[in-house]
XYZ file of C-alpha atoms in Angstrom:
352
model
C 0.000 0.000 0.000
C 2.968 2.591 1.291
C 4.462 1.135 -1.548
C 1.892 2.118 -4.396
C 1.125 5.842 -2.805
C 4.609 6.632 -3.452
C 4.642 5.754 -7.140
C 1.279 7.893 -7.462
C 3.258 10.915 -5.329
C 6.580 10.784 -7.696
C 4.182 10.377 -10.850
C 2.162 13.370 -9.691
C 5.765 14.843 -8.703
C 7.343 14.441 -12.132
C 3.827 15.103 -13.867
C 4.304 18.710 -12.349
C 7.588 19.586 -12.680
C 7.642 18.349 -16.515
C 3.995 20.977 -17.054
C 6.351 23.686 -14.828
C 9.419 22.965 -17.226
C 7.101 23.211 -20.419
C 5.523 26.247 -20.027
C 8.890 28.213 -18.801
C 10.481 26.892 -22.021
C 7.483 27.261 -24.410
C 6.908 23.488 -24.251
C 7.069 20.788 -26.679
C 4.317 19.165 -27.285
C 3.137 15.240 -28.205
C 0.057 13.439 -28.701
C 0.120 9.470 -29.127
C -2.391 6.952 -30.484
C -3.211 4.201 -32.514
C -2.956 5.055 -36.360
C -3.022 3.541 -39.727
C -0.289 3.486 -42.147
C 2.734 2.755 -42.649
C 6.162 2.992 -39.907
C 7.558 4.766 -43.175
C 4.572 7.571 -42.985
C 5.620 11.056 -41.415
C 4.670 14.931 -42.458
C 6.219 17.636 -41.434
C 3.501 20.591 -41.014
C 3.925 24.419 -39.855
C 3.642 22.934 -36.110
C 6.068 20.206 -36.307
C 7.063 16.934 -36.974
C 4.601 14.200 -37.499
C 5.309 10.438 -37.477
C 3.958 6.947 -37.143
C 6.027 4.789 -35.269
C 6.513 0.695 -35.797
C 4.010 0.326 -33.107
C 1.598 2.326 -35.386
C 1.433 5.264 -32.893
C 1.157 8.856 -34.136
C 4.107 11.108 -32.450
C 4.496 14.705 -33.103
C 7.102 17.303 -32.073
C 7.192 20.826 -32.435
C 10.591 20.948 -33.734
C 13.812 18.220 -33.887
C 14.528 16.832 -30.881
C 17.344 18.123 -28.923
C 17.396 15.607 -26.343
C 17.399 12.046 -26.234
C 16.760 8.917 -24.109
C 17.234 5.619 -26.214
C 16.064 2.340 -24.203
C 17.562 0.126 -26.157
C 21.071 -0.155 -28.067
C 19.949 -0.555 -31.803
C 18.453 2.822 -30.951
C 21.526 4.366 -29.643
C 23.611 2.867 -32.431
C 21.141 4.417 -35.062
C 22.286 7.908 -33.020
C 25.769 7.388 -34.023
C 25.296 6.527 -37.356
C 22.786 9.324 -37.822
C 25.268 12.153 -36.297
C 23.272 12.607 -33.263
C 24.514 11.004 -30.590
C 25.926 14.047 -28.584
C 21.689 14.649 -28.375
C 21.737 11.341 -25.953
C 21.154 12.239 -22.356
C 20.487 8.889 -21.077
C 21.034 5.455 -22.303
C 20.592 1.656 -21.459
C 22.525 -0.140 -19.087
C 25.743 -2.214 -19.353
C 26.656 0.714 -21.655
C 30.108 0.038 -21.030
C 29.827 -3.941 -22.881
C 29.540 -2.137 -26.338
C 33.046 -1.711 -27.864
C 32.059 1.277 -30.523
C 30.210 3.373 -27.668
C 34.100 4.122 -26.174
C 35.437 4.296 -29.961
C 32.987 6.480 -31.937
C 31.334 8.095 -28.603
C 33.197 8.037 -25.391
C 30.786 10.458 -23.477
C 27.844 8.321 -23.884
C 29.592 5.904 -21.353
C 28.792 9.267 -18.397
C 25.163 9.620 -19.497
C 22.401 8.546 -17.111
C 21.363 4.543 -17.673
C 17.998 3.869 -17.365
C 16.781 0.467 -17.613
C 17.309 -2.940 -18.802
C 14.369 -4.976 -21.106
C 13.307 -6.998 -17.821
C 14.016 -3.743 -15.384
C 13.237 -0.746 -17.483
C 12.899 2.246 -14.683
C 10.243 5.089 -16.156
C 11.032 7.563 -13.064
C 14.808 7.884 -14.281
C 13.737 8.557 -17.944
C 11.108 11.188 -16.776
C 13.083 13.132 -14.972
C 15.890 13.478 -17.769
C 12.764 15.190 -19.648
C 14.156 14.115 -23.149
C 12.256 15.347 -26.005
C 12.498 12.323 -27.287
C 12.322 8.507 -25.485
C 13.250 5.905 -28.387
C 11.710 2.494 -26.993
C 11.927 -0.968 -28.314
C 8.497 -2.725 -29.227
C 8.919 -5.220 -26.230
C 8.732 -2.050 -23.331
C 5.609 -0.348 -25.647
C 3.831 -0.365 -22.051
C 5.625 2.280 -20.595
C 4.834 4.446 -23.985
C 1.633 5.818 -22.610
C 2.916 6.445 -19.074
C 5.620 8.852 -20.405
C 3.301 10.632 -23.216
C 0.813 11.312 -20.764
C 3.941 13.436 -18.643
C 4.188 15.188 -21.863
C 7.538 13.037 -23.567
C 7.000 12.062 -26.548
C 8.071 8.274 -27.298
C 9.001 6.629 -30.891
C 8.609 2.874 -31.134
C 10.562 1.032 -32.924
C 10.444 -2.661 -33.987
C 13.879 -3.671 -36.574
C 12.917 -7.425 -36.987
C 14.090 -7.086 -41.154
C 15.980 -5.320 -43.177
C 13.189 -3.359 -44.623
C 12.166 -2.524 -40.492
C 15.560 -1.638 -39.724
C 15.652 1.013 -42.639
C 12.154 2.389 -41.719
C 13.826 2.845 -37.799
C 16.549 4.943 -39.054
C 14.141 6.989 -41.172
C 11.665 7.653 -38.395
C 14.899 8.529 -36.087
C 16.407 10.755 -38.682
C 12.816 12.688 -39.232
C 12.479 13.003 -35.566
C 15.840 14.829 -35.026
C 16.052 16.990 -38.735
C 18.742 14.319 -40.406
C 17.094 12.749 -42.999
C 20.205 13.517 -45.198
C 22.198 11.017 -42.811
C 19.439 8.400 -43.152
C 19.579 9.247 -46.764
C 22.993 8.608 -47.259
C 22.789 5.277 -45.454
C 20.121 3.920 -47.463
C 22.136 4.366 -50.420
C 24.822 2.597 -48.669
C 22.692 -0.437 -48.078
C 21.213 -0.721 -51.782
C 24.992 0.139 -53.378
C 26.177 -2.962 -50.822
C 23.198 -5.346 -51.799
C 23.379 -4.697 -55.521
C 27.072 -5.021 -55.718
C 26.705 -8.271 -53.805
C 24.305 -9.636 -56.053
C 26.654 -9.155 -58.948
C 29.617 -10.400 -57.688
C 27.234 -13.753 -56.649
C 24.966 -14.177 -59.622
C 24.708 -17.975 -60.177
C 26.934 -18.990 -56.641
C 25.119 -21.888 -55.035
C 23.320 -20.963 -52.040
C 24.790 -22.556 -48.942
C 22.033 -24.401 -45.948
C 23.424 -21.990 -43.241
C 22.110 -22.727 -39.535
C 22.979 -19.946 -37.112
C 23.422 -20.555 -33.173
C 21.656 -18.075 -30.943
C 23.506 -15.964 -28.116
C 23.000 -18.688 -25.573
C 22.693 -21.937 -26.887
C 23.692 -23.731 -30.672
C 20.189 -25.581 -29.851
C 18.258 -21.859 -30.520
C 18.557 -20.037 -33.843
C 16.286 -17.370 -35.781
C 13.748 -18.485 -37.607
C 12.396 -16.583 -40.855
C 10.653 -13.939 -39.161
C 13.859 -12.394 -37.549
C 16.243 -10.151 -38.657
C 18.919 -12.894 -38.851
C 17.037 -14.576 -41.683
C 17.386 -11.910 -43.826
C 20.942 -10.993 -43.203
C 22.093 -14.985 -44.237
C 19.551 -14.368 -47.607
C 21.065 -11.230 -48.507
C 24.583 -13.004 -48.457
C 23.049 -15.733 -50.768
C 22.721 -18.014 -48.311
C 19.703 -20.104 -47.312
C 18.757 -20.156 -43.622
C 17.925 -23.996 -42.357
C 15.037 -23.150 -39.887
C 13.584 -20.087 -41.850
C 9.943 -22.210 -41.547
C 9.961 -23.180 -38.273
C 7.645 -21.954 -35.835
C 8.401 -18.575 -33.704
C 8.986 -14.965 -33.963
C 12.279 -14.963 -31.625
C 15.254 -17.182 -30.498
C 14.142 -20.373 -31.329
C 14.970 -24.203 -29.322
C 15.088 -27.029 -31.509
C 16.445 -30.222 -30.273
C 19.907 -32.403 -31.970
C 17.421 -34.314 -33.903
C 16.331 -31.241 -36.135
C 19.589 -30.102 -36.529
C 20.759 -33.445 -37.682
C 17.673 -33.383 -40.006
C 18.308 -30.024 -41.441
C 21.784 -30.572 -41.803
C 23.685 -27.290 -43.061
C 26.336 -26.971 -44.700
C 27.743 -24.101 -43.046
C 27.156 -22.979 -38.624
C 27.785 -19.898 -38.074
C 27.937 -18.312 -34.375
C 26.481 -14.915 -33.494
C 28.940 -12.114 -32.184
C 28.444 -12.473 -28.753
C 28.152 -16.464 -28.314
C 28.627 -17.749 -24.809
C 29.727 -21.288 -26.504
C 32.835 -21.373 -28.937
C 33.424 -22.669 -32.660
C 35.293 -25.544 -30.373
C 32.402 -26.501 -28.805
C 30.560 -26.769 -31.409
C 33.063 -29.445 -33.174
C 33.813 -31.094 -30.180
C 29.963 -32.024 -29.214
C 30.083 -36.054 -30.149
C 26.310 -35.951 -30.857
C 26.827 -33.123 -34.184
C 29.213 -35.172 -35.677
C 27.245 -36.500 -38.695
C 26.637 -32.821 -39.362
C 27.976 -31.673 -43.110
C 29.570 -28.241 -41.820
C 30.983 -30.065 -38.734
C 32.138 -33.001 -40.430
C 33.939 -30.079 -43.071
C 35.049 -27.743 -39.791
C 32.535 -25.035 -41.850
C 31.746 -23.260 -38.276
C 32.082 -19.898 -37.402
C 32.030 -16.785 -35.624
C 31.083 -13.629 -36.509
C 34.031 -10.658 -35.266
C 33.017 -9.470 -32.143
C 35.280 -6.599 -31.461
C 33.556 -3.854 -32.615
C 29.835 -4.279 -32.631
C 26.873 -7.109 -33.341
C 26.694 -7.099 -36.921
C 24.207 -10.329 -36.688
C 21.744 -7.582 -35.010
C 19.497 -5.200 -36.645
C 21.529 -2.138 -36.680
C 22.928 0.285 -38.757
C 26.150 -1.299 -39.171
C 24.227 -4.829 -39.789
C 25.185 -4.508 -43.569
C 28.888 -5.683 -43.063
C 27.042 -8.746 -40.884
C 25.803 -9.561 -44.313
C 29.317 -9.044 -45.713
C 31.182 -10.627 -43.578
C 28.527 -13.731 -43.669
C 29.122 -13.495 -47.903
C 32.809 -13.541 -47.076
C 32.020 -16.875 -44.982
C 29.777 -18.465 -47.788
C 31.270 -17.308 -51.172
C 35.198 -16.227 -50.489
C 36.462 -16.774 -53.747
C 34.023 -14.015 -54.725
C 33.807 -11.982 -52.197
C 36.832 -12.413 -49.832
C 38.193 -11.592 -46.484
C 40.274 -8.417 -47.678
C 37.303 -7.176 -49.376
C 35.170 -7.449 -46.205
C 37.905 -6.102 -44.408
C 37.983 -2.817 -46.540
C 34.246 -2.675 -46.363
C 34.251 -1.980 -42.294
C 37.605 0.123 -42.500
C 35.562 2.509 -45.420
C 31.543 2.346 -43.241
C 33.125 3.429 -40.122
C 35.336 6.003 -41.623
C 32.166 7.523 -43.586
C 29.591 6.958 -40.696
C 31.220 6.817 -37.421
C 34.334 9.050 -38.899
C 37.115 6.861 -37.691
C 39.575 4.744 -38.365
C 38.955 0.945 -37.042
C 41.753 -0.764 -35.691
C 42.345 -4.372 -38.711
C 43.279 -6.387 -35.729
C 39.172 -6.210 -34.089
C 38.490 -7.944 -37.147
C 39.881 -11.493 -36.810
């Protein structure tokens, strides 16, 4: 009971210091609700921004937000790669685990941390008063509880390639870059095209990949992942099996589905090794041909849905079609991205 009247006092609390803030600064305001259309659809009219978010929410601002609080690291990557991360003024936890965040944008590491997916805290976000929250589909609860304080919240879900390119639009509206979302949509259709070329009429490899935790979960074809191993002509094993996340499957399908080719997210808690040594994969084709292997993990998570996720594909064509599309290519792919995105130089020795 004591508990509960003192989350209504520091809602009514920060409800009335964010009104006092407002008005002294002229305000910014926000309306949210359910809308049709696309996550692509925005205006801009003569009182601001307009967008709908990948939750199908309408957001408006009265001008380019200034401030930021990004809940979830594919949105703070998609400030770096859009220019604005210096607008970040609070961030999610275990900040400090993400190599480019102390390479490309040291100061992040002193902004306020506000929450985890499983222990997200609202209070801390509301009183940063961003004028902008950028949330993950999964915490889409707390998006009312902050508009109603008078924050405006984006949505975003990047579960595909097409869904990652419609975040960094939205973003880019929502903070005047569009130019920078612009130029990295061009990026991504120069990068697919090219790859296409260089691997029209390659066979397309049967490519399993492990999830984070286990080699007995992998993304099925309604993840991100999926798409990333198609783009780099590959075909992904368990694209039809059931589930919209991290999938478990037991030895028994992966013996049935047998790929050719394992490869191992970025930030695996098992080891190529492991994988070879398990007695009960060793009828497996890549296994039996030592085809397993692990994506760099140095830098960032290229296997995720982020801005960078383009040199996951390349790296993953790299894997699958080398004497196409090899190693020193890949490697002067990331060196050239991070020099035109992130502006600087990556160190060759992350890559191995």
């Amino acid at each position: 009971m004591k508990q509960n009247w003192m989350k209504r006092s520091l809602a009514l609390l920060l409800s009335a210091a964010l009104v006092l803030s407002l008005a002294a600064c002229g305000g910014q305001e926000s309306r949210s609700g359910t809308a049709s259309g696309s996550a692509n659809h925005s205006t801009t009219q003569e009182t601001g921004i307009s967008l709908v978010d990948q939750a199908g929410r309408t957001v408006t601002l009265n001008h380019p937000a200034e401030s930021i609080v990004s809940c979830y690291y594919i949105t703070t990557y998609a400030t770096l790669a859009l220019g604005v991360s210096d607008r970040v003024i609070g961030l999610e936890k275990k900040a400090d685990t993400r190599p480019i965040y102390s390479m490309a944008a040291p100061w992040l590491l002193e902004q306020e941390q506000v929450g985890t997916m499983k222990e997200f805290n609202v209070e801390a976000v509301a009183a940063l008063q961003p004028e902008l929250v950028l949330m993950p589909k999964k915490l889409a609860d707390h998006a009312d509880t902050l508009t109603e304080l008078g924050i405006p919240v984006l949505v975003v879900n990047p579960e595909s390639q097409e869904q990652m390119e419609e975040m960094l639009t939205l973003i880019a509206k929502a903070c005047g870059v569009e130019d920078k979302a612009e130029q990295l949509l061009r990026y991504y259709a120069e990068k697919r095209a090219d790859l296409a070329d260089r691997l029209k009429g390659e066979k397309a490899p049967r490519v399993y990949l492990g999830g984070n935790a286990s080699y007995l979960s992998t993304a099925t074809g309604k993840m991100y992942q999926s798409d990333l191993i198609r783009l780099a002509n590959g075909v992904n094993v368990a694209e039809d099996l059931d589930g919209d996340y991290w999938t478990e499957i037991s030895y028994e399908t992966l013996l049935a589905e047998d790929p050719e080719v394992i490869l191992l997210p970025s930030k695996a808690d098992y080891t190529v090794d492991d994988v070879l040594a398990d007695a009960q994969l060793q009828e497996v084709t890549a296994v039996k041909q030592g085809a397993v292997y692990q994506m760099p993990n140095q830098i960032e998570e290229w296997d995720s849905p982020i801005p960078s996720g383009m040199l996951g594909v390349l790296w993953t064509a790299s894997v699958l079609h080398g004497d196409v599309y090899s190693t020193e290519d890949f490697r002067k792919d990331v060196s050239a991205f991070y020099q035109e995105f992130y502006g600087f130089e990556v160190d060759q020795s992350l890559l191995h």
